[in-house]
Amino acid sequence: QIMKQIIYILLLFPITLLAQESNNISVVQSPNSYDDGFSIAIQYEHQNNIIYVGPELYHFPKLNNIDYTHLIGRFGLNANLKVIRFYAGTRIGGIYRQERVHALLGLEAGLDINITKNIFIGASYASDMKTDSKLWGNEDYHTVNSGFVRLGFKF
């Protein structure tokens, strides 16, 4: 009888971890990019106690005199500690510039702080390898290290 209960607990434990899910949407800004102009992003995330996944749409008008827009997928691990959430993961997608799509591959890490039950602020760091370099130079790719802040809403 006890062995049967232990087996049930071991089988149900992962399901209870995954059952605590949430969705959020956030507006993202890159303050360290102001010298190059204003940029803005919107992120959607689906997360549970272990992973997060979702798209990011980022627009940077006239970056190096060429409009920059990227659409990427974000996927990673997170740890929710009631008020603070830590996360780290990968970023992969495409950059749209001059009517062409260029690849983007990167890593990110950040934290969110819950202000209320449904509102949070966050800060993150991303290191992205981008292949749009030939538009203004001779390199096949370049790496961009960025700091971001975000304001989000959980639902």
mmCIF file of C-alpha atoms in Angstrom:
data_model
loop_
_atom_site.group_PDB
_atom_site.id
_atom_site.type_symbol
_atom_site.label_atom_id
_atom_site.label_comp_id
_atom_site.label_asym_id
_atom_site.label_seq_id
_atom_site.Cartn_x
_atom_site.Cartn_y
_atom_site.Cartn_z
ATOM 1 C CA GLN A 1 0.000 0.000 0.000
ATOM 2 C CA ILE A 2 2.740 2.479 0.930
ATOM 3 C CA MET A 3 4.792 1.539 -2.126
ATOM 4 C CA LYS A 4 1.759 2.180 -4.325
ATOM 5 C CA GLN A 5 1.322 5.672 -2.813
ATOM 6 C CA ILE A 6 5.014 6.482 -3.353
ATOM 7 C CA ILE A 7 4.725 5.476 -7.003
ATOM 8 C CA TYR A 8 1.650 7.687 -7.432
ATOM 9 C CA ILE A 9 3.455 10.629 -5.853
ATOM 10 C CA LEU A 10 6.519 10.138 -8.047
ATOM 11 C CA LEU A 11 4.350 9.954 -11.165
ATOM 12 C CA LEU A 12 2.197 12.963 -10.250
ATOM 13 C CA PHE A 13 4.977 15.257 -9.010
ATOM 14 C CA PRO A 14 6.154 16.351 -12.494
ATOM 15 C CA ILE A 15 2.548 17.014 -13.502
ATOM 16 C CA THR A 16 2.038 19.339 -10.531
ATOM 17 C CA LEU A 17 5.154 21.276 -11.511
ATOM 18 C CA LEU A 18 3.891 21.721 -15.051
ATOM 19 C CA ALA A 19 0.364 22.554 -13.918
ATOM 20 C CA GLN A 20 1.384 25.950 -12.542
ATOM 21 C CA GLU A 21 1.378 27.818 -15.819
ATOM 22 C CA SER A 22 1.002 31.470 -16.776
ATOM 23 C CA ASN A 23 1.139 33.745 -19.784
ATOM 24 C CA ASN A 24 2.482 37.236 -19.974
ATOM 25 C CA ILE A 25 3.005 40.018 -22.417
ATOM 26 C CA SER A 26 5.621 42.732 -21.978
ATOM 27 C CA VAL A 27 6.945 45.862 -23.600
ATOM 28 C CA VAL A 28 10.742 45.855 -23.866
ATOM 29 C CA GLN A 29 13.186 48.747 -24.232
ATOM 30 C CA SER A 30 16.964 48.856 -24.716
ATOM 31 C CA PRO A 31 18.280 51.904 -22.819
ATOM 32 C CA ASN A 32 21.912 51.277 -23.815
ATOM 33 C CA SER A 33 20.911 51.711 -27.493
ATOM 34 C CA TYR A 34 19.632 55.293 -27.194
ATOM 35 C CA ASP A 35 22.739 56.644 -28.953
ATOM 36 C CA ASP A 36 21.525 54.833 -32.097
ATOM 37 C CA GLY A 37 17.893 55.927 -31.642
ATOM 38 C CA PHE A 38 14.695 54.634 -30.099
ATOM 39 C CA SER A 39 13.775 50.947 -30.265
ATOM 40 C CA ILE A 40 10.932 48.917 -28.820
ATOM 41 C CA ALA A 41 9.864 45.283 -28.574
ATOM 42 C CA ILE A 42 6.897 43.251 -27.504
ATOM 43 C CA GLN A 43 7.280 39.788 -26.000
ATOM 44 C CA TYR A 44 4.751 37.080 -25.325
ATOM 45 C CA GLU A 45 5.681 34.237 -22.981
ATOM 46 C CA HIS A 46 4.087 31.036 -21.875
ATOM 47 C CA GLN A 47 5.790 29.668 -18.783
ATOM 48 C CA ASN A 48 5.536 27.076 -16.097
ATOM 49 C CA ASN A 49 7.777 26.332 -13.125
ATOM 50 C CA ILE A 50 10.515 24.925 -15.352
ATOM 51 C CA ILE A 51 10.455 26.419 -18.864
ATOM 52 C CA TYR A 52 9.385 29.489 -20.786
ATOM 53 C CA VAL A 53 8.743 29.858 -24.500
ATOM 54 C CA GLY A 54 7.470 32.614 -26.745
ATOM 55 C CA PRO A 55 8.093 35.087 -29.555
ATOM 56 C CA GLU A 56 9.628 38.558 -29.517
ATOM 57 C CA LEU A 57 8.976 41.229 -32.139
ATOM 58 C CA TYR A 58 11.572 44.032 -32.011
ATOM 59 C CA HIS A 59 11.722 47.180 -34.129
ATOM 60 C CA PHE A 60 14.638 49.616 -34.351
ATOM 61 C CA PRO A 61 13.985 52.337 -36.959
ATOM 62 C CA LYS A 62 17.018 53.534 -38.904
ATOM 63 C CA LEU A 63 19.636 51.394 -37.136
ATOM 64 C CA ASN A 64 22.791 52.187 -39.160
ATOM 65 C CA ASN A 65 20.399 54.109 -41.461
ATOM 66 C CA ILE A 66 18.482 50.903 -42.286
ATOM 67 C CA ASP A 67 15.231 49.897 -40.563
ATOM 68 C CA TYR A 68 15.732 46.837 -38.339
ATOM 69 C CA THR A 69 12.990 44.401 -37.326
ATOM 70 C CA HIS A 70 13.473 40.975 -35.845
ATOM 71 C CA LEU A 71 11.091 38.178 -35.001
ATOM 72 C CA ILE A 72 12.618 35.532 -32.790
ATOM 73 C CA GLY A 73 11.597 32.597 -30.680
ATOM 74 C CA ARG A 74 12.779 32.480 -27.083
ATOM 75 C CA PHE A 75 13.081 29.265 -25.084
ATOM 76 C CA GLY A 76 14.699 28.548 -21.755
ATOM 77 C CA LEU A 77 14.592 27.589 -18.122
ATOM 78 C CA ASN A 78 13.262 29.668 -15.252
ATOM 79 C CA ALA A 79 13.046 29.601 -11.486
ATOM 80 C CA ASN A 80 10.149 31.369 -9.795
ATOM 81 C CA LEU A 81 10.792 32.424 -6.220
ATOM 82 C CA LYS A 82 7.411 34.094 -5.513
ATOM 83 C CA VAL A 83 8.486 37.740 -5.942
ATOM 84 C CA ILE A 84 11.494 37.209 -8.254
ATOM 85 C CA ARG A 85 11.823 35.075 -11.364
ATOM 86 C CA PHE A 86 15.229 34.194 -12.840
ATOM 87 C CA TYR A 87 15.498 32.891 -16.393
ATOM 88 C CA ALA A 88 18.087 31.940 -19.012
ATOM 89 C CA GLY A 89 17.697 30.566 -22.493
ATOM 90 C CA THR A 90 18.216 30.761 -26.220
ATOM 91 C CA ARG A 91 17.046 33.178 -28.900
ATOM 92 C CA ILE A 92 16.693 32.192 -32.541
ATOM 93 C CA GLY A 93 14.976 33.818 -35.473
ATOM 94 C CA GLY A 94 15.262 36.246 -38.321
ATOM 95 C CA ILE A 95 16.125 39.899 -38.888
ATOM 96 C CA TYR A 96 14.265 41.706 -41.635
ATOM 97 C CA ARG A 97 16.355 44.449 -43.292
ATOM 98 C CA GLN A 98 16.326 45.786 -46.830
ATOM 99 C CA GLU A 99 13.691 43.264 -47.904
ATOM 100 C CA ARG A 100 15.851 40.288 -46.873
ATOM 101 C CA VAL A 101 15.823 37.959 -43.877
ATOM 102 C CA HIS A 102 19.079 37.457 -41.959
ATOM 103 C CA ALA A 103 19.656 34.904 -39.183
ATOM 104 C CA LEU A 104 19.910 35.695 -35.468
ATOM 105 C CA LEU A 105 21.107 33.276 -32.793
ATOM 106 C CA GLY A 106 21.716 34.220 -29.185
ATOM 107 C CA LEU A 107 21.580 33.627 -25.462
ATOM 108 C CA GLU A 108 19.760 35.572 -22.764
ATOM 109 C CA ALA A 109 19.481 35.789 -19.001
ATOM 110 C CA GLY A 110 17.339 37.991 -16.820
ATOM 111 C CA LEU A 111 15.126 38.516 -13.842
ATOM 112 C CA ASP A 112 11.591 39.757 -13.264
ATOM 113 C CA ILE A 113 10.262 41.320 -10.082
ATOM 114 C CA ASN A 114 6.550 41.091 -9.349
ATOM 115 C CA ILE A 115 5.084 44.482 -8.482
ATOM 116 C CA THR A 116 1.547 43.121 -8.076
ATOM 117 C CA LYS A 117 -0.037 39.762 -8.790
ATOM 118 C CA ASN A 118 -0.357 40.679 -12.482
ATOM 119 C CA ILE A 119 2.323 43.335 -13.123
ATOM 120 C CA PHE A 120 6.100 42.885 -13.196
ATOM 121 C CA ILE A 121 9.254 44.749 -14.183
ATOM 122 C CA GLY A 122 12.348 43.042 -15.483
ATOM 123 C CA ALA A 123 15.921 43.425 -16.642
ATOM 124 C CA SER A 124 17.827 41.128 -18.958
ATOM 125 C CA TYR A 125 21.026 40.731 -20.930
ATOM 126 C CA ALA A 126 21.274 39.163 -24.396
ATOM 127 C CA SER A 127 24.225 38.276 -26.588
ATOM 128 C CA ASP A 128 23.090 37.818 -30.191
ATOM 129 C CA MET A 129 25.053 36.749 -33.250
ATOM 130 C CA LYS A 130 23.507 38.517 -36.258
ATOM 131 C CA THR A 131 24.146 37.951 -39.953
ATOM 132 C CA ASP A 132 23.027 41.337 -41.313
ATOM 133 C CA SER A 133 26.578 42.796 -41.203
ATOM 134 C CA LYS A 134 27.179 42.793 -44.968
ATOM 135 C CA LEU A 135 24.611 45.598 -45.325
ATOM 136 C CA TRP A 136 27.137 48.126 -43.991
ATOM 137 C CA GLY A 137 30.461 46.266 -43.745
ATOM 138 C CA ASN A 138 32.551 43.296 -44.823
ATOM 139 C CA GLU A 139 31.916 40.884 -41.930
ATOM 140 C CA ASP A 140 29.655 37.839 -42.363
ATOM 141 C CA TYR A 141 28.245 38.301 -38.860
ATOM 142 C CA HIS A 142 28.651 40.383 -35.737
ATOM 143 C CA THR A 143 27.763 39.946 -32.079
ATOM 144 C CA VAL A 144 25.575 42.434 -30.260
ATOM 145 C CA ASN A 145 25.456 42.501 -26.451
ATOM 146 C CA SER A 146 22.346 44.272 -25.190
ATOM 147 C CA GLY A 147 20.733 45.201 -21.903
ATOM 148 C CA PHE A 148 16.942 45.374 -21.745
ATOM 149 C CA VAL A 149 14.269 46.542 -19.342
ATOM 150 C CA ARG A 150 10.663 45.457 -19.540
ATOM 151 C CA LEU A 151 7.243 46.068 -18.100
ATOM 152 C CA GLY A 152 4.902 43.113 -18.242
ATOM 153 C CA PHE A 153 1.402 41.917 -17.498
ATOM 154 C CA LYS A 154 0.497 38.368 -16.462
ATOM 155 C CA PHE A 155 -2.767 36.764 -17.454
#
